[in-house]
Amino acid sequence: MLTEKEKYRYDRHLRMEEIGQAGQEKLKSSSVLVIGAGGLGCPALMYLAAAGVGKIGVMDFDSVNETNLQRQILFTTNDVGNNKAESAKNRLAQLNKLINVEAYSYKLTTKNALELFSKYDLILDATDNFSTRYMINDASIISGKPLIYGSVYKFEGQVSVFNYRNGPSYRCLFPDPAKNIPSCEEVGVLGVLCGIIGTKQANEALKIILGIGNPLSGRLEIFNTLSGESLILKIKRNDELVKYILETKSGFETFNYDLFCGIEQEKTNSISASQFQLLLKEKSIQVYDIRQDWEDPKLQYADCIKLPMENIEAAAELLSRTKKIVVICQFGSRSKVAVDYLKAKHEFVDVVNLDGGMAEMERLGLFY
Amino acid sequence: MMLEVKYFGMIAEELKLSSEEIELKKNSSVAFFKSELLKKYPALNKINFQIAVDKEIVNNEFMITKDCEIAVLPPFAGG
């Protein structure tokens, strides 16, 4: 039921038969979580609040910076230095006191995403990096919530609706994460582009809530501010991929999205043959040779513990805790196992494996 | 076959081109088109992109059988 105040405020909605009182009531009882209160988040939040969406969540761990004010129009100069989510909440309250706004001033992670998403009907991705986008996508599939996607690059923007009524997901569009597309911070962006794309995202949210028009599910809109042209591409759902996300949902909380997107590198425990030769020349390391007695070529190096792999426990007592240890074997596979074991079981810190083993040293004709 | 190829985002910027016509032998797969594109523009090797044929995103196995419109689309991160 709408109050008299609400009927007055939303008069311009009520006049349209496509919305009317029934539509406004749908807006009042709906909830949207906007992740990111930046270029896209600001206009999206403003229009969702103005339209009377009953509950809006705004999530952002960052603070307002003066460079944001070129496009993040929800904030004022007085907000510089304050947390974005809190500032957004305050500003939206001034715009519309009849709705409820929750501020989350911490980072979205795999540990808090599912619980947070369960509290909202729709999720709006207004973030600025791939690992968060993939995480949001997977969390929205698992939570069964539609996801409104928007992204920008300089003068061009993309908008779509994912995970809505058996439609495609973000992964169906871009299954392989890109590793090197720069952010707005690095290449810059036209302010109005953010306004246009963020507003288009709010538009999709309103269409879904009201059940009017055609939400961009299964379609990707690419808008270019310079040419003024819009292109719509059809996207097909990849059933296998979506099914896979659902089947592996128990792994969501421990999945490393930064690693998946190449932000984090797999920590390497190996050194190359030529690196090993250098270290031997410098005499800066201790070598742990886990080969059997009869294995050749023999290493000529003073600080070397020669004990076959089966005596690793005894070796662990003898190995240096202050020097870098290089574990060697014939081909570099047994030594890899030894390195992992010394790290995990005996908490050695600076221990690495010789990639390719002594066979590689011999093949390259390196001094040993 | 004559393909009207459109480039977007970082790709258009890298190639300094928003569109061009490319000739391709009849009945080629998207995978083949991609390899020809990468031969022509090796810089694209470090950029992930999707291909749309006549405004529909397709996979590598899709066969291009006539003149059509191709979109070469990288993901955007910004927000």
Coordinates of C-alpha atoms in Angstrom, one line a residue:
Chain A
M1 CA 0.0 0.0 0.0
L2 CA 1.3 3.5 -0.8
T3 CA 1.1 6.3 1.7
E4 CA -0.3 9.7 0.7
K5 CA 3.3 11.1 0.7
E6 CA 4.4 8.3 -1.7
K7 CA 1.5 8.8 -4.0
Y8 CA 2.4 12.5 -4.2
R9 CA 6.1 12.0 -4.7
Y10 CA 5.8 9.3 -7.3
D11 CA 3.0 11.0 -9.2
R12 CA 4.8 11.0 -12.5
H13 CA 5.1 7.2 -12.2
L14 CA 1.5 6.7 -11.2
R15 CA 0.2 8.6 -14.2
M16 CA 1.6 6.0 -16.6
E17 CA -0.5 2.9 -16.9
E18 CA 2.6 0.8 -17.5
I19 CA 3.5 1.6 -13.9
G20 CA 0.6 2.9 -11.9
Q21 CA 0.0 2.2 -8.2
A22 CA 0.6 -1.5 -8.7
G23 CA 4.0 -0.8 -10.3
Q24 CA 5.0 1.7 -7.6
E25 CA 4.2 -0.9 -4.9
K26 CA 6.4 -3.4 -6.7
L27 CA 9.2 -0.9 -6.5
K28 CA 8.5 -0.2 -2.9
S29 CA 8.8 -3.9 -2.0
S30 CA 11.9 -4.6 -4.1
S31 CA 15.6 -4.5 -3.1
V32 CA 18.7 -3.9 -5.1
L33 CA 22.3 -4.3 -4.0
V34 CA 24.7 -1.9 -5.9
I35 CA 28.3 -3.1 -5.6
G36 CA 30.6 -0.1 -6.3
A37 CA 29.7 3.5 -5.6
G38 CA 31.9 4.9 -8.4
G39 CA 31.3 6.0 -12.0
L40 CA 28.5 3.5 -12.6
G41 CA 27.3 3.2 -9.1
C42 CA 26.5 6.8 -8.5
P43 CA 24.0 7.4 -11.3
A44 CA 22.5 4.0 -10.8
L45 CA 22.0 4.6 -7.1
M46 CA 20.5 8.1 -7.7
Y47 CA 17.9 6.8 -10.2
L48 CA 17.0 3.8 -8.1
A49 CA 16.5 5.9 -5.1
A50 CA 14.5 8.5 -7.0
A51 CA 12.3 5.8 -8.4
G52 CA 11.4 4.6 -5.0
V53 CA 13.1 1.2 -4.8
G54 CA 12.2 0.2 -1.2
K55 CA 15.6 -1.1 -0.1
I56 CA 19.0 -0.2 -1.6
G57 CA 22.3 -1.6 -0.5
V58 CA 25.4 0.3 -1.5
M59 CA 28.8 -1.4 -1.1
D60 CA 32.2 0.3 -1.4
F61 CA 35.3 0.0 0.8
D62 CA 37.0 3.0 -0.8
S63 CA 37.0 6.8 0.1
V64 CA 36.0 9.7 -2.0
N65 CA 38.9 11.2 -3.9
E66 CA 38.8 14.6 -5.7
T67 CA 39.6 12.8 -9.0
N68 CA 36.3 10.9 -8.5
L69 CA 34.2 14.1 -8.7
Q70 CA 34.9 14.3 -12.5
R71 CA 32.2 11.7 -12.8
Q72 CA 30.9 10.3 -9.5
I73 CA 28.1 12.8 -9.3
L74 CA 26.5 11.5 -6.1
F75 CA 29.3 13.0 -4.1
T76 CA 30.3 16.6 -3.2
T77 CA 33.6 18.2 -2.4
N78 CA 32.7 18.0 1.2
D79 CA 32.7 14.2 0.9
V80 CA 36.3 13.9 -0.1
G81 CA 38.1 11.6 2.4
N82 CA 35.0 9.9 3.6
N83 CA 33.9 6.3 2.8
K84 CA 32.0 6.1 -0.4
A85 CA 29.2 3.8 0.9
E86 CA 28.5 6.0 3.9
S87 CA 28.6 9.2 1.8
A88 CA 26.3 7.6 -0.7
K89 CA 23.9 6.6 2.0
N90 CA 23.8 10.1 3.4
R91 CA 23.3 11.7 0.0
L92 CA 20.6 9.3 -1.0
A93 CA 18.7 10.0 2.3
Q94 CA 18.6 13.6 1.3
L95 CA 17.2 12.7 -2.1
N96 CA 14.5 10.3 -0.7
K97 CA 13.7 9.7 2.9
L98 CA 10.9 7.3 2.0
I99 CA 13.3 4.4 1.2
N100 CA 15.8 2.4 3.2
V101 CA 19.5 2.5 2.3
E102 CA 22.1 0.2 3.8
A103 CA 25.8 1.1 3.5
Y104 CA 28.5 -1.7 3.4
S105 CA 31.9 0.0 3.8
Y106 CA 33.9 -3.2 3.4
K107 CA 35.1 -5.3 0.5
L108 CA 33.0 -8.0 -1.1
T109 CA 34.7 -11.4 -0.6
T110 CA 33.8 -15.0 -1.2
K111 CA 33.2 -15.3 2.5
N112 CA 30.5 -12.6 2.7
A113 CA 29.0 -12.5 -0.8
L114 CA 26.4 -15.3 -0.5
E115 CA 25.0 -14.1 2.8
L116 CA 24.8 -10.5 1.5
F117 CA 23.2 -11.5 -1.8
S118 CA 20.5 -13.5 0.0
K119 CA 19.2 -10.2 1.4
Y120 CA 18.5 -8.6 -2.0
D121 CA 16.3 -9.3 -5.1
L122 CA 18.7 -7.9 -7.7
I123 CA 22.5 -7.4 -7.9
L124 CA 24.0 -4.5 -9.8
D125 CA 27.7 -4.8 -10.8
A126 CA 29.3 -1.4 -10.7
T127 CA 32.8 -2.6 -9.9
D128 CA 36.0 -1.9 -11.8
N129 CA 37.9 -5.1 -12.0
F130 CA 37.6 -8.6 -13.4
S131 CA 38.2 -10.7 -10.4
T132 CA 35.3 -9.0 -8.5
R133 CA 33.1 -9.3 -11.6
Y134 CA 33.6 -13.0 -11.9
M135 CA 33.0 -13.4 -8.2
I136 CA 29.8 -11.4 -8.4
N137 CA 28.6 -13.4 -11.4
D138 CA 29.2 -16.8 -9.7
A139 CA 27.7 -15.6 -6.4
S140 CA 24.6 -14.4 -8.2
I141 CA 24.2 -17.8 -10.1
I142 CA 24.6 -19.6 -6.8
S143 CA 22.1 -17.3 -5.0
G144 CA 19.7 -17.3 -7.9
K145 CA 19.7 -13.5 -8.2
P146 CA 19.6 -11.6 -11.6
L147 CA 22.7 -9.6 -12.2
I148 CA 22.8 -6.2 -14.0
Y149 CA 26.2 -5.8 -15.6
G150 CA 27.8 -2.6 -16.8
S151 CA 31.4 -1.7 -17.7
V152 CA 33.2 1.1 -19.4
Y153 CA 36.4 1.8 -21.4
K154 CA 37.3 5.4 -22.2
F155 CA 34.4 6.3 -24.5
E156 CA 32.6 3.0 -24.8
G157 CA 30.4 1.0 -22.5
Q158 CA 28.7 -2.4 -22.2
V159 CA 25.4 -3.3 -20.5
S160 CA 23.6 -6.6 -20.1
V161 CA 21.5 -8.6 -17.7
F162 CA 22.8 -12.0 -16.6
N163 CA 21.4 -15.0 -14.7
Y164 CA 17.8 -13.9 -15.3
R165 CA 15.2 -16.5 -16.1
N166 CA 17.7 -19.1 -17.6
G167 CA 19.5 -16.4 -19.5
P168 CA 23.3 -16.4 -20.0
S169 CA 25.8 -15.4 -17.4
Y170 CA 28.9 -13.2 -17.5
R171 CA 31.0 -16.3 -18.0
C172 CA 28.9 -17.2 -21.1
L173 CA 30.0 -13.9 -22.6
F174 CA 33.6 -13.9 -21.5
P175 CA 34.6 -17.4 -20.3
D176 CA 38.3 -16.5 -20.1
P177 CA 39.4 -13.7 -17.9
A178 CA 41.4 -10.9 -19.5
K179 CA 44.6 -10.3 -17.8
N180 CA 45.6 -6.8 -19.0
I181 CA 42.7 -4.5 -19.7
P182 CA 43.6 -1.2 -17.9
S183 CA 41.3 0.5 -15.4
C184 CA 39.8 4.1 -15.7
E185 CA 42.6 5.2 -13.3
E186 CA 45.1 4.2 -15.9
V187 CA 43.5 5.2 -19.2
G188 CA 40.9 7.7 -18.2
V189 CA 37.2 7.8 -18.9
L190 CA 34.6 10.3 -20.1
G191 CA 32.3 11.2 -17.2
V192 CA 29.1 11.2 -19.2
L193 CA 29.8 7.6 -20.4
C194 CA 29.6 6.5 -16.7
G195 CA 26.4 8.4 -16.3
I196 CA 24.8 6.8 -19.4
I197 CA 25.9 3.3 -18.6
G198 CA 25.0 3.5 -14.9
T199 CA 21.6 4.9 -15.8
K200 CA 21.1 2.1 -18.3
Q201 CA 21.8 -0.3 -15.5
A202 CA 19.2 1.3 -13.3
N203 CA 16.8 1.2 -16.3
E204 CA 17.3 -2.6 -16.5
A205 CA 16.7 -3.0 -12.8
L206 CA 13.4 -1.0 -13.0
K207 CA 12.2 -3.0 -16.0
I208 CA 12.8 -6.3 -14.2
I209 CA 11.1 -5.1 -11.0
L210 CA 8.1 -3.6 -12.9
G211 CA 7.9 -6.5 -15.4
I212 CA 7.8 -4.1 -18.3
G213 CA 9.7 -3.8 -21.6
N214 CA 12.5 -6.2 -22.6
P215 CA 15.4 -6.6 -20.2
L216 CA 18.8 -7.0 -21.9
S217 CA 19.0 -10.7 -21.0
G218 CA 20.7 -12.7 -23.7
R219 CA 21.8 -9.4 -25.3
L220 CA 24.8 -7.2 -24.8
E221 CA 24.5 -3.5 -25.6
I222 CA 27.7 -1.7 -26.6
F223 CA 27.4 2.1 -26.6
N224 CA 29.9 4.5 -28.1
T225 CA 29.6 8.1 -26.9
L226 CA 31.8 9.5 -29.7
S227 CA 29.8 8.0 -32.6
G228 CA 26.5 8.0 -30.6
E229 CA 25.9 4.5 -31.9
S230 CA 24.6 1.5 -30.1
L231 CA 25.2 -2.1 -31.1
I232 CA 23.3 -5.0 -29.6
L233 CA 24.8 -8.5 -29.8
K234 CA 23.0 -11.7 -28.9
I235 CA 24.6 -13.9 -26.3
K236 CA 23.9 -17.6 -25.9
R237 CA 23.8 -19.3 -22.6
N238 CA 26.6 -21.8 -22.0
D239 CA 24.6 -24.5 -20.1
E240 CA 27.7 -26.5 -19.2
L241 CA 29.4 -23.5 -17.7
V242 CA 26.5 -22.4 -15.6
K243 CA 25.9 -26.0 -14.5
Y244 CA 29.6 -26.3 -13.5
I245 CA 29.3 -23.1 -11.3
L246 CA 26.3 -24.6 -9.5
E247 CA 27.9 -28.0 -9.1
T248 CA 31.0 -26.6 -7.6
K249 CA 29.3 -24.0 -5.4
S250 CA 30.7 -25.5 -2.2
G251 CA 34.1 -24.5 -3.6
F252 CA 33.0 -20.8 -4.0
E253 CA 34.1 -19.7 -0.6
T254 CA 37.7 -20.8 -1.1
F255 CA 38.0 -20.0 -4.8
N256 CA 40.8 -17.5 -5.6
Y257 CA 39.4 -15.1 -8.1
D258 CA 42.6 -13.0 -8.1
L259 CA 44.6 -16.0 -9.2
F260 CA 42.0 -16.9 -11.8
C261 CA 42.3 -13.5 -13.3
G262 CA 46.1 -13.5 -13.2
I263 CA 46.3 -10.7 -10.6
E264 CA 48.1 -13.0 -8.2
Q265 CA 50.9 -15.2 -9.6
E266 CA 51.3 -18.8 -8.6
K267 CA 54.1 -18.7 -6.1
T268 CA 57.0 -20.4 -7.7
N269 CA 59.2 -22.8 -5.8
S270 CA 61.6 -23.5 -8.6
I271 CA 64.8 -22.1 -10.0
S272 CA 66.3 -22.7 -13.4
A273 CA 69.6 -24.4 -14.1
S274 CA 71.4 -21.2 -15.0
Q275 CA 70.1 -19.6 -11.8
F276 CA 71.5 -22.6 -9.9
Q277 CA 74.9 -22.2 -11.5
L278 CA 75.0 -18.6 -10.4
L279 CA 74.1 -19.4 -6.8
L280 CA 76.8 -22.2 -6.8
K281 CA 79.4 -19.7 -8.0
E282 CA 78.3 -17.2 -5.3
K283 CA 78.5 -20.0 -2.7
S284 CA 75.5 -18.5 -1.1
I285 CA 73.3 -21.6 -0.8
Q286 CA 73.1 -25.0 0.8
V287 CA 72.3 -27.9 -1.5
Y288 CA 70.2 -30.8 -0.5
D289 CA 70.9 -33.7 -2.9
I290 CA 68.2 -36.3 -2.5
R291 CA 69.5 -38.7 -5.2
Q292 CA 70.6 -42.3 -4.7
D293 CA 74.3 -43.0 -4.4
W294 CA 74.7 -44.3 -7.9
E295 CA 73.0 -41.3 -9.7
D296 CA 75.3 -39.2 -11.8
P297 CA 76.6 -36.5 -12.4
K298 CA 77.8 -35.8 -8.9
L299 CA 77.7 -32.3 -7.7
Q300 CA 81.0 -30.7 -6.6
Y301 CA 80.0 -28.2 -4.0
A302 CA 81.1 -27.9 -0.4
D303 CA 77.9 -27.1 1.5
C304 CA 75.9 -30.1 0.3
I305 CA 73.8 -32.5 2.3
K306 CA 73.7 -35.8 0.5
L307 CA 70.8 -37.9 1.8
P308 CA 68.4 -39.9 -0.3
M309 CA 64.7 -38.8 -0.2
E310 CA 63.7 -41.6 2.2
N311 CA 65.9 -40.0 4.9
I312 CA 64.2 -36.6 4.6
E313 CA 63.4 -36.5 8.3
A314 CA 67.0 -36.8 9.2
A315 CA 67.9 -34.2 6.5
A316 CA 65.4 -31.8 8.0
E317 CA 67.4 -31.8 11.2
L318 CA 70.6 -31.0 9.3
L319 CA 69.5 -28.4 6.8
S320 CA 70.2 -24.7 7.4
R321 CA 67.4 -22.4 8.5
T322 CA 69.3 -19.3 7.5
K323 CA 70.7 -20.1 4.1
K324 CA 68.7 -20.6 0.9
I325 CA 68.3 -24.3 0.3
V326 CA 68.2 -25.8 -3.2
V327 CA 66.9 -29.3 -3.4
I328 CA 68.2 -31.3 -6.3
C329 CA 67.4 -34.7 -7.9
Q330 CA 67.9 -36.1 -11.4
F331 CA 65.0 -34.6 -13.3
G332 CA 63.4 -32.1 -10.9
S333 CA 60.3 -34.1 -9.9
R334 CA 61.3 -35.8 -6.7
S335 CA 62.9 -32.6 -5.5
K336 CA 59.6 -30.8 -6.1
V337 CA 57.9 -33.2 -3.7
A338 CA 60.7 -32.7 -1.2
V339 CA 60.4 -28.9 -1.3
D340 CA 56.7 -29.1 -0.7
Y341 CA 57.2 -31.5 2.2
L342 CA 60.0 -29.4 3.8
K343 CA 57.8 -26.3 3.6
A344 CA 54.6 -27.9 4.8
K345 CA 55.9 -30.3 7.5
H346 CA 59.1 -28.7 8.7
E347 CA 58.2 -25.0 8.0
F348 CA 61.3 -24.3 5.9
V349 CA 60.9 -20.9 4.4
D350 CA 63.6 -20.4 1.8
V351 CA 63.7 -23.7 0.0
V352 CA 63.4 -24.2 -3.8
N353 CA 63.5 -26.9 -6.4
L354 CA 66.0 -27.2 -9.3
D355 CA 63.8 -27.2 -12.4
G356 CA 64.8 -30.0 -14.7
G357 CA 67.3 -31.4 -12.1
M358 CA 71.0 -32.3 -12.7
A359 CA 70.0 -33.8 -16.1
E360 CA 69.2 -30.3 -17.2
M361 CA 72.6 -29.0 -15.8
E362 CA 74.3 -31.7 -17.9
R363 CA 72.3 -31.0 -21.0
L364 CA 73.1 -27.3 -20.9
G365 CA 76.8 -28.0 -20.2
L366 CA 76.8 -26.0 -17.0
F367 CA 79.5 -26.1 -14.4
Y368 CA 78.7 -28.4 -11.5
Chain B
M1 CA 33.7 -13.8 -48.7
M2 CA 33.8 -10.1 -47.6
L3 CA 33.7 -9.5 -43.9
E4 CA 32.8 -6.1 -42.5
V5 CA 34.9 -6.2 -39.3
K6 CA 34.2 -3.8 -36.4
Y7 CA 36.6 -3.3 -33.5
F8 CA 35.9 -2.2 -30.0
G9 CA 37.5 -0.9 -26.8
M10 CA 41.2 -1.5 -26.4
I11 CA 41.4 -3.4 -29.7
A12 CA 40.1 -0.5 -31.7
E13 CA 42.7 1.7 -29.9
E14 CA 45.6 -0.7 -30.4
L15 CA 44.8 -1.1 -34.1
K16 CA 43.9 2.6 -34.5
L17 CA 40.9 1.3 -36.5
S18 CA 37.2 1.1 -35.7
S19 CA 36.3 -1.0 -38.8
E20 CA 37.6 -2.5 -42.0
E21 CA 36.8 -5.0 -44.7
I22 CA 38.6 -8.3 -44.6
E23 CA 38.5 -11.0 -47.3
L24 CA 38.2 -14.6 -46.1
K25 CA 38.0 -17.8 -48.0
K26 CA 34.4 -19.2 -48.1
N27 CA 33.3 -21.6 -45.4
S28 CA 36.0 -20.7 -42.8
S29 CA 35.6 -21.3 -39.1
V30 CA 35.8 -18.5 -36.5
A31 CA 38.9 -20.2 -35.2
F32 CA 40.5 -19.8 -38.7
F33 CA 39.4 -16.1 -38.9
K34 CA 40.9 -15.5 -35.5
S35 CA 44.3 -17.0 -36.6
E36 CA 44.2 -14.9 -39.7
L37 CA 43.5 -11.8 -37.6
L38 CA 46.3 -12.6 -35.2
K39 CA 48.7 -13.0 -38.2
K40 CA 47.7 -9.6 -39.4
Y41 CA 47.8 -8.0 -36.0
P42 CA 50.2 -9.9 -33.7
A43 CA 49.5 -7.3 -30.9
L44 CA 46.1 -9.0 -30.5
N45 CA 47.8 -12.1 -29.1
K46 CA 47.9 -10.5 -25.7
I47 CA 44.2 -9.4 -25.6
N48 CA 41.3 -11.8 -24.9
F49 CA 38.3 -11.2 -27.2
Q50 CA 35.1 -12.6 -28.4
I51 CA 33.8 -12.7 -31.9
A52 CA 30.2 -11.9 -33.0
V53 CA 29.0 -12.9 -36.5
D54 CA 26.0 -10.9 -37.7
K55 CA 25.4 -9.5 -34.2
E56 CA 25.6 -12.8 -32.4
I57 CA 28.4 -14.0 -30.2
V58 CA 29.7 -17.3 -31.4
N59 CA 32.4 -19.9 -30.5
N60 CA 35.5 -21.0 -32.4
E61 CA 33.7 -23.8 -34.2
F62 CA 31.1 -21.6 -35.9
M63 CA 31.4 -21.7 -39.7
I64 CA 31.2 -18.4 -41.6
T65 CA 29.6 -19.2 -44.9
K66 CA 28.7 -15.8 -46.5
D67 CA 29.4 -12.1 -46.4
C68 CA 28.7 -10.9 -42.9
E69 CA 29.4 -8.4 -40.2
I70 CA 32.0 -9.4 -37.6
A71 CA 32.5 -7.7 -34.2
V72 CA 35.8 -8.2 -32.4
L73 CA 35.0 -7.6 -28.7
P74 CA 37.3 -7.4 -25.7
P75 CA 35.9 -7.2 -22.2
F76 CA 35.8 -3.8 -20.4
A77 CA 36.8 -3.6 -16.7
G78 CA 36.0 0.0 -15.8
G79 CA 33.3 1.1 -13.6

